[in-house]
Coordinates of C-alpha atoms in Angstrom, one line a residue:
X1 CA 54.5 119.3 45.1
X2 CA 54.6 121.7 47.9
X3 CA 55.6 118.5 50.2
X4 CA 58.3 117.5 48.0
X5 CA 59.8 120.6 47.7
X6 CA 60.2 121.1 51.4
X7 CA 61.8 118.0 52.0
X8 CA 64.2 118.8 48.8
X9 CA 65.3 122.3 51.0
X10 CA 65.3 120.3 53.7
X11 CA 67.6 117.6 52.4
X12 CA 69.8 120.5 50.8
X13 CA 70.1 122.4 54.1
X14 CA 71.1 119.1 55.6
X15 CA 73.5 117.7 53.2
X16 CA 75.4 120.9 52.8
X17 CA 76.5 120.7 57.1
X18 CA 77.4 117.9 55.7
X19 CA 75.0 115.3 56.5
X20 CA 75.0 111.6 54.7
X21 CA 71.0 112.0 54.5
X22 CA 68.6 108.9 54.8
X23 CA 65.3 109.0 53.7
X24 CA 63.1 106.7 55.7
X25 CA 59.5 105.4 54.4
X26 CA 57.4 102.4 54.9
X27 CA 55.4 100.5 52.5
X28 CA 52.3 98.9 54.1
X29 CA 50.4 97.2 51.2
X30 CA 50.9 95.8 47.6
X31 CA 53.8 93.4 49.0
X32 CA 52.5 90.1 47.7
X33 CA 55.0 87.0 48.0
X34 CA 57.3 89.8 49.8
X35 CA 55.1 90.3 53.0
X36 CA 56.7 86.9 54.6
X37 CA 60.0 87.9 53.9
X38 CA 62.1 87.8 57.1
X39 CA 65.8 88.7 56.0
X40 CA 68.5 87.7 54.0
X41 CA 69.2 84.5 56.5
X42 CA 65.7 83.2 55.9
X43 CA 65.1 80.2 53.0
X44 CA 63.1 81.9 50.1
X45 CA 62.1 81.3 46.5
X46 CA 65.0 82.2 44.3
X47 CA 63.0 85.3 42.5
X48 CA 62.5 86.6 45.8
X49 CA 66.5 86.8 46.3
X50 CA 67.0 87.6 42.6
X51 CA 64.9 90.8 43.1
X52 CA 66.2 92.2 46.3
X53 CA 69.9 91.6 44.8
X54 CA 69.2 93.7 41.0
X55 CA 68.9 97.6 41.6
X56 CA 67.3 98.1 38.3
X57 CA 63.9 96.0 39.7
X58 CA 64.0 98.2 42.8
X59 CA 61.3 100.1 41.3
X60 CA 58.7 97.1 41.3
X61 CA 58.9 97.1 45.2
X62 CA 59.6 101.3 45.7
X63 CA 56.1 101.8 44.6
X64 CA 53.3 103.8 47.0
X65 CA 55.4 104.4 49.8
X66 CA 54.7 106.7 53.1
X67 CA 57.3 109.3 53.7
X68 CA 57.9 109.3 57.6
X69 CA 61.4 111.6 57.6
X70 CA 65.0 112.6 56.9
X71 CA 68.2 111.0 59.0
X72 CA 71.1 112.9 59.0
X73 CA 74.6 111.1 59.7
X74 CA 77.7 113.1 60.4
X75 CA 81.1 111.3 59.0
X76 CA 83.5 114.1 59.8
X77 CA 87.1 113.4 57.8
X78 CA 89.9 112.4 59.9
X79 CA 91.2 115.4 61.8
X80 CA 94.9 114.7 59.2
X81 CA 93.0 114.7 56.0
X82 CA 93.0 119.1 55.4
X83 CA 97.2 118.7 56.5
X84 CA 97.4 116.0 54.0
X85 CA 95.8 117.5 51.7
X86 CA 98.0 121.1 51.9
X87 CA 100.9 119.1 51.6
X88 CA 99.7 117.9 48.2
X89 CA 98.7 121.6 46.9
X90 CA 102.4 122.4 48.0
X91 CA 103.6 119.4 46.3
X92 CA 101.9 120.1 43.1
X93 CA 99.8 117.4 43.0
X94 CA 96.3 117.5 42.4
X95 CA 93.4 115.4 44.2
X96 CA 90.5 114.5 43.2
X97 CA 87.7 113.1 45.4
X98 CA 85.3 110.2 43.9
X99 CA 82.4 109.3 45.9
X100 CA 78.9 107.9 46.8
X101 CA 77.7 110.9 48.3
X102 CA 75.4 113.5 47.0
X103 CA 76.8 116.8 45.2
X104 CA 76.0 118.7 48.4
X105 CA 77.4 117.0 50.6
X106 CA 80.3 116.3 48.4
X107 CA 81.2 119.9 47.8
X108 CA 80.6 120.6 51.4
X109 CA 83.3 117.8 52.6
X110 CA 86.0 119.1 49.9
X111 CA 85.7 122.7 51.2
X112 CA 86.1 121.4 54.7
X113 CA 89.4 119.5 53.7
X114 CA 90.9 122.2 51.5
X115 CA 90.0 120.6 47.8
X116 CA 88.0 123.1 47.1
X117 CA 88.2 127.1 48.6
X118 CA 86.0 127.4 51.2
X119 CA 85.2 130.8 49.8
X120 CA 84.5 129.3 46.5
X121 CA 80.6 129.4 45.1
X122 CA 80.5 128.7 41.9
X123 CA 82.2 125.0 41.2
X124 CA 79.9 123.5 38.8
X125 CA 82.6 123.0 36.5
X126 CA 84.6 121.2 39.2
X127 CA 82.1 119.0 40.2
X128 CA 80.2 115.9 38.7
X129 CA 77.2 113.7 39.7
X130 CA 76.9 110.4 37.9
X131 CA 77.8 110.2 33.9
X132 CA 78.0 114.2 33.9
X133 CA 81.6 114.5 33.6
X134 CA 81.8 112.1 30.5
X135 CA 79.0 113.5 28.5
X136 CA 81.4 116.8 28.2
X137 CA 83.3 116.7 25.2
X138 CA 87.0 114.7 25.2
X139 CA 88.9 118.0 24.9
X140 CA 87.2 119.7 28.0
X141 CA 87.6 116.6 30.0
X142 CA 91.0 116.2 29.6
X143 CA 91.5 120.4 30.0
X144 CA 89.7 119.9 33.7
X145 CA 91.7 116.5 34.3
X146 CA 95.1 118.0 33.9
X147 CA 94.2 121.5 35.6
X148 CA 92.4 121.7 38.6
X149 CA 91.1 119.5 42.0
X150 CA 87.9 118.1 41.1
X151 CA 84.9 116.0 42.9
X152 CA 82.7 113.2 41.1
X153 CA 79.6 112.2 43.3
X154 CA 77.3 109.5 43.0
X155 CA 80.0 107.7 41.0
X156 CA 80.3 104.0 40.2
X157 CA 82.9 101.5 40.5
X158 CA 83.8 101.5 36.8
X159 CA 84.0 105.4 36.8
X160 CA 86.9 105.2 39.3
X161 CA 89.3 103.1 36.6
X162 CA 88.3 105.0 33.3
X163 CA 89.4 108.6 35.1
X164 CA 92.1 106.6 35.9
X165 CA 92.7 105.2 32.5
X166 CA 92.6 108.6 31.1
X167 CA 94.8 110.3 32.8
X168 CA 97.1 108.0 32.2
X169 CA 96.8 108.3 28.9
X170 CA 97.6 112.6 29.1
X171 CA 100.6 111.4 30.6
X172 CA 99.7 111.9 34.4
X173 CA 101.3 109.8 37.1
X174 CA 97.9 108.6 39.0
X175 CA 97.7 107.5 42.7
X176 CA 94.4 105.8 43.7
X177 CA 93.8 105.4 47.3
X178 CA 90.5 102.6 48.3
X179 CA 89.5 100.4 50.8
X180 CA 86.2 98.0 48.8
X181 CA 86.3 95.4 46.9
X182 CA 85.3 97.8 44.0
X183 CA 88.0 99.7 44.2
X184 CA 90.1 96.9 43.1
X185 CA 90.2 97.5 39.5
X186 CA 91.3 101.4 39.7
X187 CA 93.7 100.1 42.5
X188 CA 95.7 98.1 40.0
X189 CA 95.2 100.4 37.1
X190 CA 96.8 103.3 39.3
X191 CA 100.9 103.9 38.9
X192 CA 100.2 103.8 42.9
X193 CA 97.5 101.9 44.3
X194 CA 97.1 102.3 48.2
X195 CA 94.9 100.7 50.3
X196 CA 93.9 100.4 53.7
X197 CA 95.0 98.5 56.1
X198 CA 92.3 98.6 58.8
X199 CA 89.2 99.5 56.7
X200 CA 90.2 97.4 53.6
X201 CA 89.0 94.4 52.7
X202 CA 91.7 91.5 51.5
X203 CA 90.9 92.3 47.9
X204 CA 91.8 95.9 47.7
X205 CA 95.0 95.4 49.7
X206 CA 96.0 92.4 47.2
X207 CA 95.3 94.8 44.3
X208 CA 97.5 98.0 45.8
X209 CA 101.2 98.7 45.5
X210 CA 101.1 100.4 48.9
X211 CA 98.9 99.5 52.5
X212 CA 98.0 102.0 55.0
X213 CA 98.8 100.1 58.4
X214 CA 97.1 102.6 60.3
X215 CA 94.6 104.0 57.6
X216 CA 96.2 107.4 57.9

């Protein structure tokens, strides 16, 4: 316990710089079939492949693992990102950031770009990991939806095109930017899809209204 509690301050202190954080560990026994697998370009038995492609049967291989550390990676936003996003709050239109990243790291990103006050502390109502968000009741979703910036973390694919879907459906004009072939639906849902040109895969940009030539 005292172990995992120093690597949870420790991934904290690390996410909120913000880091993207990594945690590394090695599994050394208990491998069966798996210890002669060599890659994803390497012939194996289809349960083999069928295993390492379904996240919900991660946990039969995640099992007694060593802990050997932490690797932080920095993905600063694009120096035009905090303008951009200024322009909006002068505009009156509101953003809201959907992504992979954890809530630290998340929050730490939006205050760097101006989403979020940088002086701001408490933004638990602002800011959802996962299915948070749409365990809160209709009427408070929809309040938060038309009324303030707002960050889902940890989100997936599907999330993306139900926010969209609803707040279409309170009457809000909704521009989705993307770049990943997930992206897609909420792309096409949006009354302005926008992809990227340099990052974006062929999908996304085939699903958008609007490309970003230079991803700016």
């Amino acid at each position: 316990d005292e172990w995992r509690k120093a690597i949870t301050e420790q991934f904290s202190g690390m996410a909120t710089r913000p880091l993207r954080c990594l945690a590394l560990a090695v599994k050394e026994g208990g491998l069966n079939k798996l210890a002669d697998y060599r890659g994803s370009d390497a012939p194996h038995p289809r349960w083999v492949r069928n295993l390492l492609a379904t996240p919900s049967r991660f946990v039969e291989v995640e099992q007694g693992l060593t802990f050997l550390g932490l690797v932080g990676i920095k993905d600063p936003a694009r120096p035009e990102v905090a303008p951009a996003i200024s322009r909006c709050s002068d505009a009156g239109i509101r953003v809201i950031m959907i992504t992979g990243d954890s809530k630290e790291t998340a929050v730490a990103i939006a205050k760097e770009v101006g989403i979020f006050d940088p002086a701001a502390t408490d933004l638990a109502n602002k800011t959802y990991a996962g299915g948070e968000f749409f365990e809160l009741e209709r009427a408070v979703q929809d309040e938060l939806l038309t009324s303030s910036n707002l960050v889902f973390c940890r989100a997936e694919p599907q999330d993306k095109q139900r926010l969209v879907r609803q707040l279409q459906a309170l009457g809000e004009v909704a521009a989705m930017t993307g770049d990943g072939v997930n992206d897609a639906p909420a792309l096409q849902q949006a009354a302005i899809g926008v992809a990227m040109g340099i990052a974006g895969t062929e999908v996304a940009k085939q699903a958008a209204d609007m490309v970003l030539a230079d991803d700016n």
